[in-house]
Coordinates of C-alpha atoms in Angstrom, one line a residue:
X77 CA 90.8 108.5 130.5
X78 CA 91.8 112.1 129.0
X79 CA 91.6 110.3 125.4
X80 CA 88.3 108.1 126.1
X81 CA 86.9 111.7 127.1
X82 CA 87.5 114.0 123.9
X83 CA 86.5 110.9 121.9
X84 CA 83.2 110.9 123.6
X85 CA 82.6 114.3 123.3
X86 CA 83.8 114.3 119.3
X87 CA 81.3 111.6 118.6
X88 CA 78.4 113.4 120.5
X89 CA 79.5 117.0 118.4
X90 CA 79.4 115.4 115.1
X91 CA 76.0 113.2 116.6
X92 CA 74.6 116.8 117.1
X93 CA 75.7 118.3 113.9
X94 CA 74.5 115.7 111.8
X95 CA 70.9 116.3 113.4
X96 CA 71.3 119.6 113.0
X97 CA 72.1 120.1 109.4
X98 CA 69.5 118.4 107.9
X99 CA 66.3 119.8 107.0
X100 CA 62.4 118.7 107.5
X101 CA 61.1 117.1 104.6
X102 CA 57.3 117.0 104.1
X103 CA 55.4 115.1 101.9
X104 CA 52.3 116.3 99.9
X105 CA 50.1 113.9 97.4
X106 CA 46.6 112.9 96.0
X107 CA 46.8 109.5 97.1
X108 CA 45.3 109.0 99.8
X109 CA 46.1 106.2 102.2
X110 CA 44.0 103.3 101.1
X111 CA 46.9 101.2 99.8
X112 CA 51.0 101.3 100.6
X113 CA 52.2 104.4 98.1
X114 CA 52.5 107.0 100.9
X115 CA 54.0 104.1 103.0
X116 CA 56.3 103.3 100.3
X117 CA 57.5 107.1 100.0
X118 CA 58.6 107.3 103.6
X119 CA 60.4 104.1 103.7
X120 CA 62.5 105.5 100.6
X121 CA 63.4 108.8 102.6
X122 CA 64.1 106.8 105.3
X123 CA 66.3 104.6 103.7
X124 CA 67.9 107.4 102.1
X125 CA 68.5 109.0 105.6
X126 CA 67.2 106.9 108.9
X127 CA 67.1 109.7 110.9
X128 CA 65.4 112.1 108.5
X129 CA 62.6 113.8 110.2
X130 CA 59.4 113.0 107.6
X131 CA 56.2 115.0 107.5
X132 CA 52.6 115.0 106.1
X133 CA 51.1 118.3 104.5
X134 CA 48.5 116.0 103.5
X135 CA 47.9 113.5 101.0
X136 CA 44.0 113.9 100.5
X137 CA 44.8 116.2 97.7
X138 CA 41.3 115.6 95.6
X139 CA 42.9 113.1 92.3
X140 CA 45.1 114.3 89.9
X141 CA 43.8 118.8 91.4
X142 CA 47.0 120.3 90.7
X143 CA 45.2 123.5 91.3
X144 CA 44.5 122.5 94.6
X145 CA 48.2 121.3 95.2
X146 CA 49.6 124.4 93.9
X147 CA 46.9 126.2 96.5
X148 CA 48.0 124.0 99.3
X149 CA 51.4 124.0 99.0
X150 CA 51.4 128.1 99.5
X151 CA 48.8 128.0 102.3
X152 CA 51.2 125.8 104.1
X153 CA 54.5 126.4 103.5
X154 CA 55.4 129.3 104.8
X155 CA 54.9 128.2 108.4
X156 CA 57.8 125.9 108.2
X157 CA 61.2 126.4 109.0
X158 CA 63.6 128.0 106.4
X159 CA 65.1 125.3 104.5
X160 CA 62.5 122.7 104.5
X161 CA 62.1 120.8 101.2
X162 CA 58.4 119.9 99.9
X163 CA 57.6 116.9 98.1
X164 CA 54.7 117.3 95.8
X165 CA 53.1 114.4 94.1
X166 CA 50.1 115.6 92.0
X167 CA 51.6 114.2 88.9
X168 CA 49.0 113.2 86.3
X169 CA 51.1 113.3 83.8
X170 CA 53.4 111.1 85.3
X171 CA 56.0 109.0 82.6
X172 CA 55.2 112.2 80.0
X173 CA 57.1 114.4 79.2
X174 CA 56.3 117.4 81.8
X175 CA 59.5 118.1 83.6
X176 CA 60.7 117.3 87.1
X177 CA 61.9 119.6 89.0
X178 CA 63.4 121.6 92.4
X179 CA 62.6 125.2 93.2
X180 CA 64.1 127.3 95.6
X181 CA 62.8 130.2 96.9
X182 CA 64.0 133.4 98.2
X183 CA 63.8 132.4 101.5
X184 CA 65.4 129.2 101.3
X185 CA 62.4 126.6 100.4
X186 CA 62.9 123.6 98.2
X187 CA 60.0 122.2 96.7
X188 CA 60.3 118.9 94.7
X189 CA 57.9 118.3 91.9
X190 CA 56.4 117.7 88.6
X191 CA 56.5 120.7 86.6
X192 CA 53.1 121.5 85.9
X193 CA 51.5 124.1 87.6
X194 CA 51.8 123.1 91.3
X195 CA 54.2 126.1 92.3
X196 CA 51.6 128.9 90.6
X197 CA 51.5 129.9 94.0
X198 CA 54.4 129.6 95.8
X199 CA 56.2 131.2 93.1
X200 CA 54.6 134.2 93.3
X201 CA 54.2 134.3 97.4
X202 CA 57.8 133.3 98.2
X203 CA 59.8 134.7 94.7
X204 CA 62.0 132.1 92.8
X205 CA 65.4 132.1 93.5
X206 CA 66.4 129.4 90.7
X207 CA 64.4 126.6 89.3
X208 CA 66.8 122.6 88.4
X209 CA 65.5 119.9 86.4
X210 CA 66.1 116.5 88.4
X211 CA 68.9 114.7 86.3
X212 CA 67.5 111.5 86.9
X213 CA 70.4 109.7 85.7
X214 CA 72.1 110.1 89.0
X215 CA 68.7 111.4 91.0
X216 CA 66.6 108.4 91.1
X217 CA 66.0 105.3 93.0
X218 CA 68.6 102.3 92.4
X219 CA 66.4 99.7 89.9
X220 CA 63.6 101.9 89.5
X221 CA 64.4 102.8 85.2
X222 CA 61.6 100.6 84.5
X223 CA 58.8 101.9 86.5
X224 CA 57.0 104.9 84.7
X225 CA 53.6 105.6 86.9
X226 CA 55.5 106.2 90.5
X227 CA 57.9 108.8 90.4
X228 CA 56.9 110.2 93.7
X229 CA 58.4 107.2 95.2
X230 CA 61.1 106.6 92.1
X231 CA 62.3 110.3 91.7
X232 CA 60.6 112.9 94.0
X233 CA 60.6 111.8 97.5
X234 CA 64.4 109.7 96.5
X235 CA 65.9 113.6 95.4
X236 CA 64.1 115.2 98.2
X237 CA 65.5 113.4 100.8
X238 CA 68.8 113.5 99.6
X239 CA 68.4 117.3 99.6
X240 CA 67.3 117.2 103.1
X241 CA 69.8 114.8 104.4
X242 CA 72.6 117.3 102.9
X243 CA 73.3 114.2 100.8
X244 CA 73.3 116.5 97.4
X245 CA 73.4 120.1 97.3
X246 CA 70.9 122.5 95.3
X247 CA 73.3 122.4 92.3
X248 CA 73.8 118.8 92.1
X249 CA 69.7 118.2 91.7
X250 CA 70.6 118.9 88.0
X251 CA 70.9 121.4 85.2
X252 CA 69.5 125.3 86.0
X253 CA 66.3 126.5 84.4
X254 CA 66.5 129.8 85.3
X255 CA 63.2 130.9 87.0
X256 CA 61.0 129.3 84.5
X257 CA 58.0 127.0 85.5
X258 CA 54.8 126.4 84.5
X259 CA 52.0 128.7 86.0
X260 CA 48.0 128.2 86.0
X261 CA 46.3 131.5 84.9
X262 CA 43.6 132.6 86.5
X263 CA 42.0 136.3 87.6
X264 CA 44.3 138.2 89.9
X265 CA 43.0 140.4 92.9
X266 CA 42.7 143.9 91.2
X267 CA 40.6 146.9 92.3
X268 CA 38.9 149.0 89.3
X269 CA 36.4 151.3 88.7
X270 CA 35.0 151.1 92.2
X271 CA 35.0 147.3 91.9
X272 CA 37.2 144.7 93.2
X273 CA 37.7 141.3 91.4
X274 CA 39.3 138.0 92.7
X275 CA 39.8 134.8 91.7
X276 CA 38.2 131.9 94.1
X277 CA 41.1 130.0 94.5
X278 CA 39.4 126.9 97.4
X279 CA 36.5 126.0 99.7
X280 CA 36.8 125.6 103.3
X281 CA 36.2 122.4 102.4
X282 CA 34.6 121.2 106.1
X283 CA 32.3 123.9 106.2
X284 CA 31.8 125.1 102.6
X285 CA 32.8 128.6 103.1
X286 CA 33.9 130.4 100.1
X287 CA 37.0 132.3 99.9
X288 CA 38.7 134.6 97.4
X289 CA 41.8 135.8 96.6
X290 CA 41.2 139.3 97.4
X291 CA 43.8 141.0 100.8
X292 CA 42.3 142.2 103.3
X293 CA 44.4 145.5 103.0
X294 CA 43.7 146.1 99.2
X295 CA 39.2 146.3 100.3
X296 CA 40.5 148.8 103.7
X297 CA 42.5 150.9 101.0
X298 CA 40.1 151.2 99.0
X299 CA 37.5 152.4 101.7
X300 CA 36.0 149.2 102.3
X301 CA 35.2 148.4 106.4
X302 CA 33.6 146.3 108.6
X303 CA 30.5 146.8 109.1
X304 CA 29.6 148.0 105.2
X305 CA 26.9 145.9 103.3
X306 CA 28.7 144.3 99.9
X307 CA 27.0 143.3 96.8
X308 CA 28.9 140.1 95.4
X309 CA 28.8 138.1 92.3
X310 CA 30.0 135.1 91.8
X311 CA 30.8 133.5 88.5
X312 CA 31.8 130.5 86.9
X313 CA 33.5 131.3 83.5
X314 CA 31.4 134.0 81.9
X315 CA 28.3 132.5 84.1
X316 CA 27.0 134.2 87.1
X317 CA 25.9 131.8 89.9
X318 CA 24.8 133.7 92.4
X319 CA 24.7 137.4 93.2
X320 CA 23.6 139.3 96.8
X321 CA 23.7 141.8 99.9
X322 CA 26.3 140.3 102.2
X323 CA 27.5 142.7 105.5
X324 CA 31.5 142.3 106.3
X325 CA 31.7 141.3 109.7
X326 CA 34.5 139.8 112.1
X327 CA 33.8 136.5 112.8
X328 CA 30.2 134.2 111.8
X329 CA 28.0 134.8 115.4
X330 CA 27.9 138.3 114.5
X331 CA 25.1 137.5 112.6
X332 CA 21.9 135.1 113.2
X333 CA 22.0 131.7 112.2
X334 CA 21.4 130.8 109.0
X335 CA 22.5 134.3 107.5
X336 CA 24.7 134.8 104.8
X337 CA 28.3 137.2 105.6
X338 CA 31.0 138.2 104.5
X339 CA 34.5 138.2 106.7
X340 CA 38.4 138.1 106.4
X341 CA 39.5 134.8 106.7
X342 CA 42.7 133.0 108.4
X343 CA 44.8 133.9 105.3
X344 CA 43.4 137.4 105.9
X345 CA 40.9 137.3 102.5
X346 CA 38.1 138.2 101.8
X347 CA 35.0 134.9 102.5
X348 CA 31.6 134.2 102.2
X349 CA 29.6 132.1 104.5
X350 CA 26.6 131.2 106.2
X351 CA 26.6 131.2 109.9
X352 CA 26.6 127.5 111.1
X353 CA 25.4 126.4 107.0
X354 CA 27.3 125.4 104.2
X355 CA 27.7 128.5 101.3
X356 CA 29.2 125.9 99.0
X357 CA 26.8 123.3 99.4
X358 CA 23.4 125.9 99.3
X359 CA 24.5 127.9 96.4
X360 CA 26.7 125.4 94.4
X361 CA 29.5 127.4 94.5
X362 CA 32.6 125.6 94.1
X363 CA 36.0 127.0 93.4
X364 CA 38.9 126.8 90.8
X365 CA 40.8 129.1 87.7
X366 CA 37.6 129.5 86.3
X367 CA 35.4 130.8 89.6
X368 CA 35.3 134.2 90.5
X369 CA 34.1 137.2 92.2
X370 CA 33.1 140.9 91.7
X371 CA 32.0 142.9 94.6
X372 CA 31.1 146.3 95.2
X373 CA 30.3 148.7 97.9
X374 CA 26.4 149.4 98.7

């Protein structure tokens, strides 16, 4: 009885370390769920691990926006538990010869992806700890050489469970790049000569808000508060779009219907709207590397 006892109790503490050592894994792609690809990805982690815990980000990433990716991945990532590992599939330049990659971060985030812009963002929110190329020679589904258009399935989501499932350490993804990966340029958040400047990195897509890149605490440094009335320009390239009077205010019904504002957003940046309207829509203000903003204090 003594024996069937500590056997029981052995099996439930390795049972409960097993759960416990492995790590979320959550899946981010552009394709939608029209057909089985994101189905496809979750039966390979699963097979991989069966009692991996898989997640969506989301997988309406508009096709082949690795801006967008790279933007979603940082607006998202750090709510999730240290060690989580991200599976990005924006990939199109999937079977070329753009590398594929894990990064860690500082604070102990994987993210699993095609080297091509999509950790801009997280790179500089989080700070790179060490970047590996996938050695796909040993990283990759078994039978899958000959496919060259679905590594998120073949490659991505194969090493990122594996990862996750403690299956493979960091160092056995493959050989270290250092911290280098490839980064979108675009205008940083900067305050000079009594102006500020920001890049507008995304929409609130339902309700075509506009939102910047610019903190919250750099406009209050610099004697900006709510309440003041802003003159904004907007530009797209070298183009301005639209320029007006907007007043900073807390949330949208502190101004009538219809009105154009300015607030801090959820990210705690600097936004445009209209109160129950659509900014985007009205104004045809959209957002990207090459959209930005100048305001100034009235």
């Amino acid at each position: 009885m003594k024996k069937y006892i500590l056997m029981l109790l052995l099996t439930l503490f390795v049972s409960c370390e097993k759960t416990i050592d492995k790590s979320p894994l959550a899946l981010q792609t552009d394709f939608g769920r029209k057909d089985n690809a994101v189905a496809s990805m979750y039966g390979v982690a699963l097979t991989v691990d069966k009692d991996l815990n898989v997640y969506d980000l989301t997988h309406e990433i508009p096709a082949f926006n690795i801006w967008e990716a790279a933007l979603r991945l940082d607006q998202t990532a750090r709510y999730w538990p240290e060690g989580t590992v991200f599976v990005n599939v924006v990939d199109p330049g999937v079977g070329t010869e753009r590398k594929s990659v894990v990064m860690k971060t500082t604070n102990n985030y994987y993210f699993v992806t095609p080297d091509n812009g999509a950790l801009t963002f997280v790179a500089e929110s989080l700070g790179v700890e060490e970047v590996r190329e996938i050695d796909e020679a040993v990283n990759r589904l078994t039978n899958s050489q000959k496919s060259y258009t679905f590594h998120g399935r073949d490659v991505y989501v194969y090493t990122g469970a594996k990862l996750a499932s403690k299956q493979i350490t960091f160092e056995q993804v493959g050989k270290s790049l250092g911290t280098n990966i490839t980064k979108i340029e675009y205008e940083k958040a900067r305050f000079e000569n009594n102006e500020f400047f920001a890049n507008i990195p995304i929409l609130d897509i339902q309700y075509g808000n506009v939102w910047s890149s610019l903190p919250r605490k750099l406009m209050l440094d610099n004697g900006v508060q709510v309440g003041d009335t802003l003159n904004v320009s907007i530009y797209n390239g070298n183009e301005l779009i639209w320029n007006g009077d907007v007043k900073l205010v807390n949330t949208f019904a502190d101004v009538a219907e219809g009105d154009n504002m300015s607030y801090f957003n959820s990210e705690l940046n600097f936004s445009i709207a209209v109160n129950l309207g659509n900014f985007s829509e009205k104004y045809k203000v959209y957002s990207g590397p090459n959209w930005s903003m100048k305001i100034m204090k009235k």
